[in-house]
PDB file of C-alpha atoms in Angstrom:
ATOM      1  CA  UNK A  53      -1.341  -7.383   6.584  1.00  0.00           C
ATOM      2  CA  UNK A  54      -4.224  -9.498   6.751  1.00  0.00           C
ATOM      3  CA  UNK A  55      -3.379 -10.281  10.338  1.00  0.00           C
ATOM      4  CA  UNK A  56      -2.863  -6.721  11.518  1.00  0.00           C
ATOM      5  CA  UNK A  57      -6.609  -6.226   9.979  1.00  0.00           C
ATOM      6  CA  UNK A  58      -8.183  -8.881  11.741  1.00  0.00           C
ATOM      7  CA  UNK A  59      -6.784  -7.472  14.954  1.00  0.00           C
ATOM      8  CA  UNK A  60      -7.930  -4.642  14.860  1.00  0.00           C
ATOM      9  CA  UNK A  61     -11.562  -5.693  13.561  1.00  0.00           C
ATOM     10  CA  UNK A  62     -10.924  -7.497  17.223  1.00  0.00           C
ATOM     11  CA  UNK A  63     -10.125  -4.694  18.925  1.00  0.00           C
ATOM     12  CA  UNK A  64     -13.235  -2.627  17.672  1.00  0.00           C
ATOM     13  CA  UNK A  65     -15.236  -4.851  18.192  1.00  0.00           C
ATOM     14  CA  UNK A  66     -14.276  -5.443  22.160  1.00  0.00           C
ATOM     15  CA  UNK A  67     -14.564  -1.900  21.969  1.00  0.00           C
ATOM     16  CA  UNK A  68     -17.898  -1.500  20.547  1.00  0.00           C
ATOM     17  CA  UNK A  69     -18.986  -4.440  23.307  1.00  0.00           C
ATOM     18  CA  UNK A  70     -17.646  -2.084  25.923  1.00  0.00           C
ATOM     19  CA  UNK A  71     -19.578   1.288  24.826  1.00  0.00           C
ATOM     20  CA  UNK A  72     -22.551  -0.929  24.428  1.00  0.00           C
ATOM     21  CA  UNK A  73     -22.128  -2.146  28.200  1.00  0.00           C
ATOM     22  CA  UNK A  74     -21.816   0.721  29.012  1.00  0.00           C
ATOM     23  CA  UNK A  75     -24.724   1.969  27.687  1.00  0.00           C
ATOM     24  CA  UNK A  76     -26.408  -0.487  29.016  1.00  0.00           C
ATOM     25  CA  UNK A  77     -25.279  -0.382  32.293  1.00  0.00           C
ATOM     26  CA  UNK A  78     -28.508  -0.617  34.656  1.00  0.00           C
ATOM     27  CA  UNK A  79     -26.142  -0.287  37.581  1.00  0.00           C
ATOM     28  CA  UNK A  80     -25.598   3.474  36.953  1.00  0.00           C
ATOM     29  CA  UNK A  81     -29.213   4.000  37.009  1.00  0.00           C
ATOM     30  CA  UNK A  82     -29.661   2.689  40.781  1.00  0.00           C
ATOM     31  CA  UNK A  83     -27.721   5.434  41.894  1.00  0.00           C
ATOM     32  CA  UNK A  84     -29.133   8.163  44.030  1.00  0.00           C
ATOM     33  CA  UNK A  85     -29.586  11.164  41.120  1.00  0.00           C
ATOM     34  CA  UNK A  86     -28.365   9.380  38.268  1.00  0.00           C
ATOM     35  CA  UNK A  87     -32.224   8.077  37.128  1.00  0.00           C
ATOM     36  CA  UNK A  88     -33.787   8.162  33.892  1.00  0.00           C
ATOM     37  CA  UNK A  89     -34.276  12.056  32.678  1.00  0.00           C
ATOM     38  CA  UNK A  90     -31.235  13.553  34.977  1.00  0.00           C
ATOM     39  CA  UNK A  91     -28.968  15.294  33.580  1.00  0.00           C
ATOM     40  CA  UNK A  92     -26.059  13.242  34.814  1.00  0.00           C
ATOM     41  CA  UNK A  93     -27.840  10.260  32.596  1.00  0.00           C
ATOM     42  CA  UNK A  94     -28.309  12.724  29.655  1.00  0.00           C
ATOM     43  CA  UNK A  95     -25.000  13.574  30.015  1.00  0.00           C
ATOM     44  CA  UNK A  96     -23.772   9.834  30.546  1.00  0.00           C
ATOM     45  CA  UNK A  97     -25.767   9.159  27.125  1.00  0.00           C
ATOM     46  CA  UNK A  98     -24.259  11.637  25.137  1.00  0.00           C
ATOM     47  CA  UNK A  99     -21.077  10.809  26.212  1.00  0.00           C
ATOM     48  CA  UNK A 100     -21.238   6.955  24.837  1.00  0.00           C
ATOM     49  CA  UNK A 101     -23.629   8.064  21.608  1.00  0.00           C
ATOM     50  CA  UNK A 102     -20.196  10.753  20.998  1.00  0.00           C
ATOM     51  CA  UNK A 103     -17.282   7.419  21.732  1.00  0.00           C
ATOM     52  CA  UNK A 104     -19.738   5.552  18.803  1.00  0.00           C
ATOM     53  CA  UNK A 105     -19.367   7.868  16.678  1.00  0.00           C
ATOM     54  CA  UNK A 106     -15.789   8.404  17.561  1.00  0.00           C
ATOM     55  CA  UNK A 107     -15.116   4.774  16.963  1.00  0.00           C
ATOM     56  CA  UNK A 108     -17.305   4.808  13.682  1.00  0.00           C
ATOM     57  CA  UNK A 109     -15.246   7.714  12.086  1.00  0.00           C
ATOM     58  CA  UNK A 110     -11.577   6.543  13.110  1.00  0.00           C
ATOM     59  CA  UNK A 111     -12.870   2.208  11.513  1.00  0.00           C
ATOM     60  CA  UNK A 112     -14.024   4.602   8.379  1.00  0.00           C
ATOM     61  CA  UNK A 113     -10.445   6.077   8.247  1.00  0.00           C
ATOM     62  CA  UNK A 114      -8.695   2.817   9.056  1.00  0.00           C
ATOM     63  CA  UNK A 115     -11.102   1.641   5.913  1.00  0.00           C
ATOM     64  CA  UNK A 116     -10.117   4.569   3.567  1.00  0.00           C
ATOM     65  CA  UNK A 117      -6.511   3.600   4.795  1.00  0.00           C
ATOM     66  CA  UNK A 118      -6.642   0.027   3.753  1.00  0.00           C
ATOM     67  CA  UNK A 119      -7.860   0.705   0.339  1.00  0.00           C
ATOM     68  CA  UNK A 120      -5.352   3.243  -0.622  1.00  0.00           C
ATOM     69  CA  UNK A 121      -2.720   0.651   0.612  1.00  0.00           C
ATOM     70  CA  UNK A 122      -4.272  -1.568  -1.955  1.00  0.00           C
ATOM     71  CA  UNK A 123      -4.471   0.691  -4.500  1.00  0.00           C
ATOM     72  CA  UNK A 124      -0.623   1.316  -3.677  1.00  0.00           C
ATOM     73  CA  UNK A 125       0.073  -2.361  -3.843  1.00  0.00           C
ATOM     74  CA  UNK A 126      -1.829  -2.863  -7.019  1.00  0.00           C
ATOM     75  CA  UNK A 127       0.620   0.158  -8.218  1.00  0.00           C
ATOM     76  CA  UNK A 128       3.504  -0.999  -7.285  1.00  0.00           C
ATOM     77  CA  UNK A 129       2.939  -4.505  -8.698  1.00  0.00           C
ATOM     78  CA  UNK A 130       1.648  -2.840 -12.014  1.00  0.00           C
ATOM     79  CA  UNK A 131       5.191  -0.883 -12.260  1.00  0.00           C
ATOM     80  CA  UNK A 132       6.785  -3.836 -11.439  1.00  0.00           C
ATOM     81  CA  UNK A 133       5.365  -5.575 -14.443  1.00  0.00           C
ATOM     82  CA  UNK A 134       6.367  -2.710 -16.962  1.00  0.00           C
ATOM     83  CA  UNK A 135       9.936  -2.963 -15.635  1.00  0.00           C
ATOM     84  CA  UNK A 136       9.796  -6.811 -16.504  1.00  0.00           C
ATOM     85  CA  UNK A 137       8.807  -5.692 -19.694  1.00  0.00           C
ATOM     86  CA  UNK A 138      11.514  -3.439 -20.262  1.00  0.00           C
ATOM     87  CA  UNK A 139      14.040  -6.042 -19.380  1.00  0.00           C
ATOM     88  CA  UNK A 140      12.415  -8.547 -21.521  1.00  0.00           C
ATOM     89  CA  UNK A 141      12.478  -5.957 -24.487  1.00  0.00           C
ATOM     90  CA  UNK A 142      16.415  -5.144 -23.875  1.00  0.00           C
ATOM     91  CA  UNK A 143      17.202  -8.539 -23.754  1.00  0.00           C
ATOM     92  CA  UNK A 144      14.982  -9.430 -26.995  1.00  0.00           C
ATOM     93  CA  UNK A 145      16.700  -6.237 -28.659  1.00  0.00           C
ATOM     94  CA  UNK A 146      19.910  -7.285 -27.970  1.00  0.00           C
ATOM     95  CA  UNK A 147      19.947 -10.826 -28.384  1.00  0.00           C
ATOM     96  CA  UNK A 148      17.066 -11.060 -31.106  1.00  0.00           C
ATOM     97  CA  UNK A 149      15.717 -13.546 -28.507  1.00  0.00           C
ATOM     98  CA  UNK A 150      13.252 -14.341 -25.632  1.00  0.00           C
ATOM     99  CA  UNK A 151      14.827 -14.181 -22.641  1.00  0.00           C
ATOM    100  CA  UNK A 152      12.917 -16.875 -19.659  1.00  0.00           C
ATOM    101  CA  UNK A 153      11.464 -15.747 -16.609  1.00  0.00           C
ATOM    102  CA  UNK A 154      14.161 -16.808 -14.397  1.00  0.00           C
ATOM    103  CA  UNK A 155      17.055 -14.824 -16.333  1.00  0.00           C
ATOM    104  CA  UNK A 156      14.343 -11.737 -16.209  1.00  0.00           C
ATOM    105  CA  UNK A 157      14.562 -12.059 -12.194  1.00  0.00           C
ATOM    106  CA  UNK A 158      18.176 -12.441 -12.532  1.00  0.00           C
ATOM    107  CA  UNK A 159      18.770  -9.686 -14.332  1.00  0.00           C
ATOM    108  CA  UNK A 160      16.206  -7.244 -12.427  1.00  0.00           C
ATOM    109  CA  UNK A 161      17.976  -8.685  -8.539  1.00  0.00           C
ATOM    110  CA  UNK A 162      21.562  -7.899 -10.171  1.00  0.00           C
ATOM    111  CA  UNK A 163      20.809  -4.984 -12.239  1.00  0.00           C
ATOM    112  CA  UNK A 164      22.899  -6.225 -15.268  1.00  0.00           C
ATOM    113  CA  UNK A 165      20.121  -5.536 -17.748  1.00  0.00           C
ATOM    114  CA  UNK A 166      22.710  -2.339 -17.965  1.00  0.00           C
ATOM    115  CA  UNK A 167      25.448  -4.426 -19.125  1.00  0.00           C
ATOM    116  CA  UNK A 168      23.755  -6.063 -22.003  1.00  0.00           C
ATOM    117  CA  UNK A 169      23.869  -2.879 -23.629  1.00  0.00           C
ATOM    118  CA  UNK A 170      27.389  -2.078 -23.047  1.00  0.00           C
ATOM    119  CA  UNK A 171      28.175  -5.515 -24.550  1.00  0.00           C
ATOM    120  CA  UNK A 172      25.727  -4.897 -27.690  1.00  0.00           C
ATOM    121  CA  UNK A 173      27.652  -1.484 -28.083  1.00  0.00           C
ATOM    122  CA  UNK A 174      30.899  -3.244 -28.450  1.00  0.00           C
ATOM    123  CA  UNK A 175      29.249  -5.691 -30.716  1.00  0.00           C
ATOM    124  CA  UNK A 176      27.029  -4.358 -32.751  1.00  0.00           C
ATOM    125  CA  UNK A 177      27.952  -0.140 -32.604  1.00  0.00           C
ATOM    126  CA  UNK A 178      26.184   2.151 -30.827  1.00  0.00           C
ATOM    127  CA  UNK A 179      23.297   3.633 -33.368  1.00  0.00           C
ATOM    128  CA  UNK A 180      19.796   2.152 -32.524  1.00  0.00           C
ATOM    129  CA  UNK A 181      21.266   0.444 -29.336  1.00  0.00           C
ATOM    130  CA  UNK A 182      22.303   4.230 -28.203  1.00  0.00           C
ATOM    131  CA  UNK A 183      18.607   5.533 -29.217  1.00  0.00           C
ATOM    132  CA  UNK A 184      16.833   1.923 -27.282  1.00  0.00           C
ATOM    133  CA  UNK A 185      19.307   2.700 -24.420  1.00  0.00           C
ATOM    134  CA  UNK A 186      18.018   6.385 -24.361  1.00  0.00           C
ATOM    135  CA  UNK A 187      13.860   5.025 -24.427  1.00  0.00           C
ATOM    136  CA  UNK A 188      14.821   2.488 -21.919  1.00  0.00           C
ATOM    137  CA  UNK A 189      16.144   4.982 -19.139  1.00  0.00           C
ATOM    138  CA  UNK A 190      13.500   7.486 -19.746  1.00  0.00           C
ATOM    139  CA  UNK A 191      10.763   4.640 -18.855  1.00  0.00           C
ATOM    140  CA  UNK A 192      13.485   3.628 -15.790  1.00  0.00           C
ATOM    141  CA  UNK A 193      13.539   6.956 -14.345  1.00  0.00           C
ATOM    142  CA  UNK A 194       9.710   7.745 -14.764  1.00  0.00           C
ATOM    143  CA  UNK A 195       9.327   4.331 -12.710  1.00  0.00           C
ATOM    144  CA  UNK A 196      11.444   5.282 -10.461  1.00  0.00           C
ATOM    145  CA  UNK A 197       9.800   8.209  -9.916  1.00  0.00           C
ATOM    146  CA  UNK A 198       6.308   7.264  -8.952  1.00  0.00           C
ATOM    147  CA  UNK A 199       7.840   4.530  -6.888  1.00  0.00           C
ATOM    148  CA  UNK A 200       9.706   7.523  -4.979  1.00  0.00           C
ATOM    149  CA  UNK A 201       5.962   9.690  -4.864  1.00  0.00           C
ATOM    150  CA  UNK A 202       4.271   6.073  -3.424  1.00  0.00           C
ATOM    151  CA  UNK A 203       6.644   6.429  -0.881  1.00  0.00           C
ATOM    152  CA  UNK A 204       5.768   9.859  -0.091  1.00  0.00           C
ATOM    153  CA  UNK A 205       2.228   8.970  -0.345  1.00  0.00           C
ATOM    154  CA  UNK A 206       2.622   6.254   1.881  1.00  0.00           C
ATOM    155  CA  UNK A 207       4.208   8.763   4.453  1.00  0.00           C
ATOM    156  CA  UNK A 208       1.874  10.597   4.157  1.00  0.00           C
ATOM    157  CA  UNK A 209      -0.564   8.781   5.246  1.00  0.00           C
ATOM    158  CA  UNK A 210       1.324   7.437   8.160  1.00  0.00           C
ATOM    159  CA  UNK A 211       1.892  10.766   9.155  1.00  0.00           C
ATOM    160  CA  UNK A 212      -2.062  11.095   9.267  1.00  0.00           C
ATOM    161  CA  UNK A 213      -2.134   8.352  11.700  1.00  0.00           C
TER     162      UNK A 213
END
C-alpha cells in the first residue's frame, strides 16, 4: 500500500509541476491577443487556478480515503485479536490449560476450535460446555458481522472512486 501511495504523491506532484508551467507559461503571453488583461489570459488563469483546486480536492479525498483504510485495518486487526482470544479461552476451558501461540494459529487456519467442544461434550457432558459453546458463537457471529459491514464499507468507498 505504501507503494501505491508514493505513486501517486508522484503523480500529483508531476501534475502540480505541469499546472504550474502552465501557469507560467510566458510563451502564451507573446501571442497576438493573448496579453496581460485579455480575456483569453483571464480566462487561461481561471482555468489553471480551477485544475488546482481540482487537484487539491480529489489529494484531500485520496487523504480521507487512506485514513479510513487505516482505520479499517486497525479494525480488522483489533477483531482479529478478540477471535484469538476466544480460541485461547475455548481451549483454556476445555483443557484447563494455556494453549501456545502456534496451536492458536493452528486452530484459527483449520477451524477446529469447533471440535474441541464436541470432544469436551463427549468427555465431560454438555452443561457449562453447552452454555460456553452458546457465548462463544454469539461473539463469532457478531465478528463476523462487522467483518461482513467492513467489507461493505470498503465497497463503498471504492464505489466512490
Amino acid at each position: 500500500m505504501e507503494k501505491d501511495v508514493d505513486e501517486v504523491q508522484k503523480i500529483a506532484r508531476l501534475i502540480k509541476s505541469k499546472i504550474e508551467e502552465l501557469d507560467k507559461d510566458v510563451r502564451f503571453m507573446q501571442k497576438p491577443g493573448c496579453g496581460k488583461g485579455t480575456a483569453i489570459e483571464r480566462a487561461r488563469t481561471a482555468q489553471t487556478v480551477a485544475l488546482k483546486k481540482k487537484l487539491r480536492d480529489k489529494m484531500a479525498e485520496f487523504q480521507a480515503m487512506l485514513q479510513l483504510l487505516d482505520q479499517n485495518h486497525t479494525l480488522r486487526e483489533n477483531i482479529h485479536q478478540e477471535y484469538r482470544e476466544v480460541v485461547e479461552r475455548r481451549v483454556y476451558t476445555v483443557t484447563g490449560q494455556r494453549a501456545d501461540e502456534e496451536t492458536v494459529d493452528q486452530l484459527i487456519e483449520t477451524g477446529d476450535s469447533e471440535q474441541i467442544f464436541q470432544k469436551a461434550i463427549q468427555e465431560q457432558g454438555r452443561g457449562q460446555i453447552m452454555d460456553t459453546l452458546a457465548e462463544i458463537q454469539e461473539r463469532h457471529d457478531a465478528v463476523r458481522d462487522v467483518e461482513r459491514k467492513l467489507l461493505e464499507l470498503n465497497q463503498c468507498t471504492k464505489d466512490k472512486i
